[in-house]
Amino acid sequence: MKKLGIIRCQQTEDMCPGTRDFVTAAEGSGSLAENEIGACEVVGFVSCGGCPGKKAVTRAKMLVDRGAEVIMLASCIGKGTPIGFPCPNKGLMLKAIRAKVGDEIPVLEYSHQPSK
């Protein structure tokens, strides 16, 4: 079982406790299934640090240093869950995180599909 670090949106953390992200990790569903990673143990759950998300880069590296083998942006960043507004800085965050953690660490763009 791989170890997973999750980065969430600071702007939505008062609206969502991350429950679906933890279920997604335990089940290996959502983007974990789509990327053939499977069920994971969550080793860290942190915010991006607020707009424009610059702290996500150092926090992703911190998660890797603490054992994360996969980094996943929560769906609040990637899909706009729960408010229907994806992060406008997602692309820059992904590029910077991937450059910081290296090619051997998968960086997933979202956790789960938005709830209906």
mmCIF file with all atom_site columns, C-alpha atoms in Angstrom:
data_model
loop_
_atom_site.group_PDB
_atom_site.id
_atom_site.type_symbol
_atom_site.label_atom_id
_atom_site.label_alt_id
_atom_site.label_comp_id
_atom_site.label_asym_id
_atom_site.label_entity_id
_atom_site.label_seq_id
_atom_site.pdbx_PDB_ins_code
_atom_site.Cartn_x
_atom_site.Cartn_y
_atom_site.Cartn_z
_atom_site.occupancy
_atom_site.B_iso_or_equiv
_atom_site.pdbx_formal_charge
_atom_site.auth_seq_id
_atom_site.auth_comp_id
_atom_site.auth_asym_id
_atom_site.auth_atom_id
_atom_site.pdbx_PDB_model_num
ATOM 1   C CA . MET A 1 1   ? 0.000   0.000  0.000   1.00 0.00 ? 1   MET A CA 1
ATOM 2   C CA . LYS A 1 2   ? 1.433   3.348  -1.060  1.00 0.00 ? 2   LYS A CA 1
ATOM 3   C CA . LYS A 1 3   ? 1.666   6.344  1.240   1.00 0.00 ? 3   LYS A CA 1
ATOM 4   C CA . LEU A 1 4   ? -0.319  9.409  0.181   1.00 0.00 ? 4   LEU A CA 1
ATOM 5   C CA . GLY A 1 5   ? -0.059  13.115 0.919   1.00 0.00 ? 5   GLY A CA 1
ATOM 6   C CA . ILE A 1 6   ? -3.140  15.233 0.202   1.00 0.00 ? 6   ILE A CA 1
ATOM 7   C CA . ILE A 1 7   ? -3.118  18.987 -0.417  1.00 0.00 ? 7   ILE A CA 1
ATOM 8   C CA . ARG A 1 8   ? -6.439  20.788 -0.041  1.00 0.00 ? 8   ARG A CA 1
ATOM 9   C CA . CYS A 1 9   ? -7.734  24.305 -0.699  1.00 0.00 ? 9   CYS A CA 1
ATOM 10  C CA . GLN A 1 10  ? -7.428  26.582 2.297   1.00 0.00 ? 10  GLN A CA 1
ATOM 11  C CA . GLN A 1 11  ? -10.411 28.635 1.109   1.00 0.00 ? 11  GLN A CA 1
ATOM 12  C CA . THR A 1 12  ? -12.823 25.688 1.364   1.00 0.00 ? 12  THR A CA 1
ATOM 13  C CA . GLU A 1 13  ? -11.547 23.932 4.480   1.00 0.00 ? 13  GLU A CA 1
ATOM 14  C CA . ASP A 1 14  ? -14.338 25.434 6.607   1.00 0.00 ? 14  ASP A CA 1
ATOM 15  C CA . MET A 1 15  ? -16.929 23.890 4.220   1.00 0.00 ? 15  MET A CA 1
ATOM 16  C CA . CYS A 1 16  ? -15.428 20.413 3.868   1.00 0.00 ? 16  CYS A CA 1
ATOM 17  C CA . PRO A 1 17  ? -13.671 18.187 6.422   1.00 0.00 ? 17  PRO A CA 1
ATOM 18  C CA . GLY A 1 18  ? -12.048 16.102 3.671   1.00 0.00 ? 18  GLY A CA 1
ATOM 19  C CA . THR A 1 19  ? -14.121 13.009 4.452   1.00 0.00 ? 19  THR A CA 1
ATOM 20  C CA . ARG A 1 20  ? -14.494 11.973 0.808   1.00 0.00 ? 20  ARG A CA 1
ATOM 21  C CA . ASP A 1 21  ? -10.726 12.397 0.279   1.00 0.00 ? 21  ASP A CA 1
ATOM 22  C CA . PHE A 1 22  ? -10.016 9.918  3.089   1.00 0.00 ? 22  PHE A CA 1
ATOM 23  C CA . VAL A 1 23  ? -12.611 7.459  1.731   1.00 0.00 ? 23  VAL A CA 1
ATOM 24  C CA . THR A 1 24  ? -11.093 7.803  -1.745  1.00 0.00 ? 24  THR A CA 1
ATOM 25  C CA . ALA A 1 25  ? -7.645  7.004  -0.325  1.00 0.00 ? 25  ALA A CA 1
ATOM 26  C CA . ALA A 1 26  ? -8.881  3.975  1.634   1.00 0.00 ? 26  ALA A CA 1
ATOM 27  C CA . GLU A 1 27  ? -10.848 2.598  -1.322  1.00 0.00 ? 27  GLU A CA 1
ATOM 28  C CA . GLY A 1 28  ? -8.250  3.470  -3.939  1.00 0.00 ? 28  GLY A CA 1
ATOM 29  C CA . SER A 1 29  ? -11.033 5.050  -5.982  1.00 0.00 ? 29  SER A CA 1
ATOM 30  C CA . GLY A 1 30  ? -11.209 8.293  -7.972  1.00 0.00 ? 30  GLY A CA 1
ATOM 31  C CA . SER A 1 31  ? -7.921  9.433  -9.438  1.00 0.00 ? 31  SER A CA 1
ATOM 32  C CA . LEU A 1 32  ? -6.089  6.700  -7.497  1.00 0.00 ? 32  LEU A CA 1
ATOM 33  C CA . ALA A 1 33  ? -8.000  4.066  -9.476  1.00 0.00 ? 33  ALA A CA 1
ATOM 34  C CA . GLU A 1 34  ? -7.663  5.958  -12.758 1.00 0.00 ? 34  GLU A CA 1
ATOM 35  C CA . ASN A 1 35  ? -3.885  6.117  -12.293 1.00 0.00 ? 35  ASN A CA 1
ATOM 36  C CA . GLU A 1 36  ? -3.677  2.459  -11.193 1.00 0.00 ? 36  GLU A CA 1
ATOM 37  C CA . ILE A 1 37  ? -2.305  3.352  -7.754  1.00 0.00 ? 37  ILE A CA 1
ATOM 38  C CA . GLY A 1 38  ? -5.009  1.753  -5.613  1.00 0.00 ? 38  GLY A CA 1
ATOM 39  C CA . ALA A 1 39  ? -5.696  2.095  -1.916  1.00 0.00 ? 39  ALA A CA 1
ATOM 40  C CA . CYS A 1 40  ? -3.306  4.300  0.038   1.00 0.00 ? 40  CYS A CA 1
ATOM 41  C CA . GLU A 1 41  ? -2.402  5.179  3.593   1.00 0.00 ? 41  GLU A CA 1
ATOM 42  C CA . VAL A 1 42  ? -2.737  8.930  4.200   1.00 0.00 ? 42  VAL A CA 1
ATOM 43  C CA . VAL A 1 43  ? 0.448   10.270 5.787   1.00 0.00 ? 43  VAL A CA 1
ATOM 44  C CA . GLY A 1 44  ? -0.479  13.948 5.631   1.00 0.00 ? 44  GLY A CA 1
ATOM 45  C CA . PHE A 1 45  ? -3.412  16.249 4.882   1.00 0.00 ? 45  PHE A CA 1
ATOM 46  C CA . VAL A 1 46  ? -2.412  19.907 4.494   1.00 0.00 ? 46  VAL A CA 1
ATOM 47  C CA . SER A 1 47  ? -3.747  23.041 2.842   1.00 0.00 ? 47  SER A CA 1
ATOM 48  C CA . CYS A 1 48  ? -2.189  24.898 -0.063  1.00 0.00 ? 48  CYS A CA 1
ATOM 49  C CA . GLY A 1 49  ? -1.557  27.812 2.293   1.00 0.00 ? 49  GLY A CA 1
ATOM 50  C CA . GLY A 1 50  ? -4.074  30.081 0.592   1.00 0.00 ? 50  GLY A CA 1
ATOM 51  C CA . CYS A 1 51  ? -4.099  31.853 -2.736  1.00 0.00 ? 51  CYS A CA 1
ATOM 52  C CA . PRO A 1 52  ? -2.151  31.713 -4.958  1.00 0.00 ? 52  PRO A CA 1
ATOM 53  C CA . GLY A 1 53  ? -1.034  28.329 -3.565  1.00 0.00 ? 53  GLY A CA 1
ATOM 54  C CA . LYS A 1 54  ? 2.715   28.917 -3.364  1.00 0.00 ? 54  LYS A CA 1
ATOM 55  C CA . LYS A 1 55  ? 2.993   27.048 -0.055  1.00 0.00 ? 55  LYS A CA 1
ATOM 56  C CA . ALA A 1 56  ? 1.667   23.919 -1.760  1.00 0.00 ? 56  ALA A CA 1
ATOM 57  C CA . VAL A 1 57  ? 5.102   23.416 -3.301  1.00 0.00 ? 57  VAL A CA 1
ATOM 58  C CA . THR A 1 58  ? 7.057   23.318 -0.038  1.00 0.00 ? 58  THR A CA 1
ATOM 59  C CA . ARG A 1 59  ? 4.247   21.399 1.652   1.00 0.00 ? 59  ARG A CA 1
ATOM 60  C CA . ALA A 1 60  ? 4.333   18.743 -1.082  1.00 0.00 ? 60  ALA A CA 1
ATOM 61  C CA . LYS A 1 61  ? 8.083   18.359 -0.546  1.00 0.00 ? 61  LYS A CA 1
ATOM 62  C CA . MET A 1 62  ? 7.491   18.128 3.224   1.00 0.00 ? 62  MET A CA 1
ATOM 63  C CA . LEU A 1 63  ? 4.948   15.350 2.645   1.00 0.00 ? 63  LEU A CA 1
ATOM 64  C CA . VAL A 1 64  ? 7.448   13.453 0.482   1.00 0.00 ? 64  VAL A CA 1
ATOM 65  C CA . ASP A 1 65  ? 10.149  13.929 3.118   1.00 0.00 ? 65  ASP A CA 1
ATOM 66  C CA . ARG A 1 66  ? 7.720   12.403 5.629   1.00 0.00 ? 66  ARG A CA 1
ATOM 67  C CA . GLY A 1 67  ? 7.068   9.327  3.523   1.00 0.00 ? 67  GLY A CA 1
ATOM 68  C CA . ALA A 1 68  ? 4.476   10.232 0.864   1.00 0.00 ? 68  ALA A CA 1
ATOM 69  C CA . GLU A 1 69  ? 4.971   8.243  -2.333  1.00 0.00 ? 69  GLU A CA 1
ATOM 70  C CA . VAL A 1 70  ? 2.060   9.963  -4.084  1.00 0.00 ? 70  VAL A CA 1
ATOM 71  C CA . ILE A 1 71  ? 0.833   13.572 -3.843  1.00 0.00 ? 71  ILE A CA 1
ATOM 72  C CA . MET A 1 72  ? -2.804  14.271 -4.593  1.00 0.00 ? 72  MET A CA 1
ATOM 73  C CA . LEU A 1 73  ? -4.502  17.625 -4.915  1.00 0.00 ? 73  LEU A CA 1
ATOM 74  C CA . ALA A 1 74  ? -7.928  17.345 -3.300  1.00 0.00 ? 74  ALA A CA 1
ATOM 75  C CA . SER A 1 75  ? -10.967 17.868 -5.491  1.00 0.00 ? 75  SER A CA 1
ATOM 76  C CA . CYS A 1 76  ? -11.561 21.290 -3.951  1.00 0.00 ? 76  CYS A CA 1
ATOM 77  C CA . ILE A 1 77  ? -8.512  22.400 -5.941  1.00 0.00 ? 77  ILE A CA 1
ATOM 78  C CA . GLY A 1 78  ? -8.867  20.206 -9.027  1.00 0.00 ? 78  GLY A CA 1
ATOM 79  C CA . LYS A 1 79  ? -12.629 20.020 -9.484  1.00 0.00 ? 79  LYS A CA 1
ATOM 80  C CA . GLY A 1 80  ? -13.968 22.931 -7.412  1.00 0.00 ? 80  GLY A CA 1
ATOM 81  C CA . THR A 1 81  ? -15.767 20.734 -4.886  1.00 0.00 ? 81  THR A CA 1
ATOM 82  C CA . PRO A 1 82  ? -17.815 21.808 -2.890  1.00 0.00 ? 82  PRO A CA 1
ATOM 83  C CA . ILE A 1 83  ? -18.398 25.281 -4.361  1.00 0.00 ? 83  ILE A CA 1
ATOM 84  C CA . GLY A 1 84  ? -18.113 24.554 -8.081  1.00 0.00 ? 84  GLY A CA 1
ATOM 85  C CA . PHE A 1 85  ? -15.062 26.768 -8.570  1.00 0.00 ? 85  PHE A CA 1
ATOM 86  C CA . PRO A 1 86  ? -11.780 24.970 -9.384  1.00 0.00 ? 86  PRO A CA 1
ATOM 87  C CA . CYS A 1 87  ? -8.598  26.708 -8.329  1.00 0.00 ? 87  CYS A CA 1
ATOM 88  C CA . PRO A 1 88  ? -7.433  29.144 -11.011 1.00 0.00 ? 88  PRO A CA 1
ATOM 89  C CA . ASN A 1 89  ? -3.845  28.476 -9.873  1.00 0.00 ? 89  ASN A CA 1
ATOM 90  C CA . LYS A 1 90  ? -4.056  24.675 -10.202 1.00 0.00 ? 90  LYS A CA 1
ATOM 91  C CA . GLY A 1 91  ? -1.916  24.480 -13.344 1.00 0.00 ? 91  GLY A CA 1
ATOM 92  C CA . LEU A 1 92  ? 0.909   26.546 -11.893 1.00 0.00 ? 92  LEU A CA 1
ATOM 93  C CA . MET A 1 93  ? 0.751   24.616 -8.615  1.00 0.00 ? 93  MET A CA 1
ATOM 94  C CA . LEU A 1 94  ? 0.957   21.268 -10.409 1.00 0.00 ? 94  LEU A CA 1
ATOM 95  C CA . LYS A 1 95  ? 3.891   22.359 -12.535 1.00 0.00 ? 95  LYS A CA 1
ATOM 96  C CA . ALA A 1 96  ? 5.818   23.729 -9.539  1.00 0.00 ? 96  ALA A CA 1
ATOM 97  C CA . ILE A 1 97  ? 5.039   20.722 -7.317  1.00 0.00 ? 97  ILE A CA 1
ATOM 98  C CA . ARG A 1 98  ? 6.135   18.273 -10.014 1.00 0.00 ? 98  ARG A CA 1
ATOM 99  C CA . ALA A 1 99  ? 9.370   20.193 -10.512 1.00 0.00 ? 99  ALA A CA 1
ATOM 100 C CA . LYS A 1 100 ? 10.025  20.176 -6.756  1.00 0.00 ? 100 LYS A CA 1
ATOM 101 C CA . VAL A 1 101 ? 9.259   16.524 -5.946  1.00 0.00 ? 101 VAL A CA 1
ATOM 102 C CA . GLY A 1 102 ? 10.641  14.983 -9.128  1.00 0.00 ? 102 GLY A CA 1
ATOM 103 C CA . ASP A 1 103 ? 9.347   12.565 -11.739 1.00 0.00 ? 103 ASP A CA 1
ATOM 104 C CA . GLU A 1 104 ? 9.351   9.514  -9.457  1.00 0.00 ? 104 GLU A CA 1
ATOM 105 C CA . ILE A 1 105 ? 6.496   10.916 -7.313  1.00 0.00 ? 105 ILE A CA 1
ATOM 106 C CA . PRO A 1 106 ? 3.081   10.890 -9.015  1.00 0.00 ? 106 PRO A CA 1
ATOM 107 C CA . VAL A 1 107 ? 1.180   14.167 -8.519  1.00 0.00 ? 107 VAL A CA 1
ATOM 108 C CA . LEU A 1 108 ? -2.531  13.669 -9.100  1.00 0.00 ? 108 LEU A CA 1
ATOM 109 C CA . GLU A 1 109 ? -4.748  16.553 -10.194 1.00 0.00 ? 109 GLU A CA 1
ATOM 110 C CA . TYR A 1 110 ? -7.816  15.725 -8.058  1.00 0.00 ? 110 TYR A CA 1
ATOM 111 C CA . SER A 1 111 ? -9.093  13.139 -5.606  1.00 0.00 ? 111 SER A CA 1
ATOM 112 C CA . HIS A 1 112 ? -12.716 12.270 -6.479  1.00 0.00 ? 112 HIS A CA 1
ATOM 113 C CA . GLN A 1 113 ? -15.531 13.331 -8.761  1.00 0.00 ? 113 GLN A CA 1
ATOM 114 C CA . PRO A 1 114 ? -17.845 16.000 -7.330  1.00 0.00 ? 114 PRO A CA 1
ATOM 115 C CA . SER A 1 115 ? -20.864 14.643 -5.451  1.00 0.00 ? 115 SER A CA 1
ATOM 116 C CA . LYS A 1 116 ? -24.192 15.014 -7.136  1.00 0.00 ? 116 LYS A CA 1
#
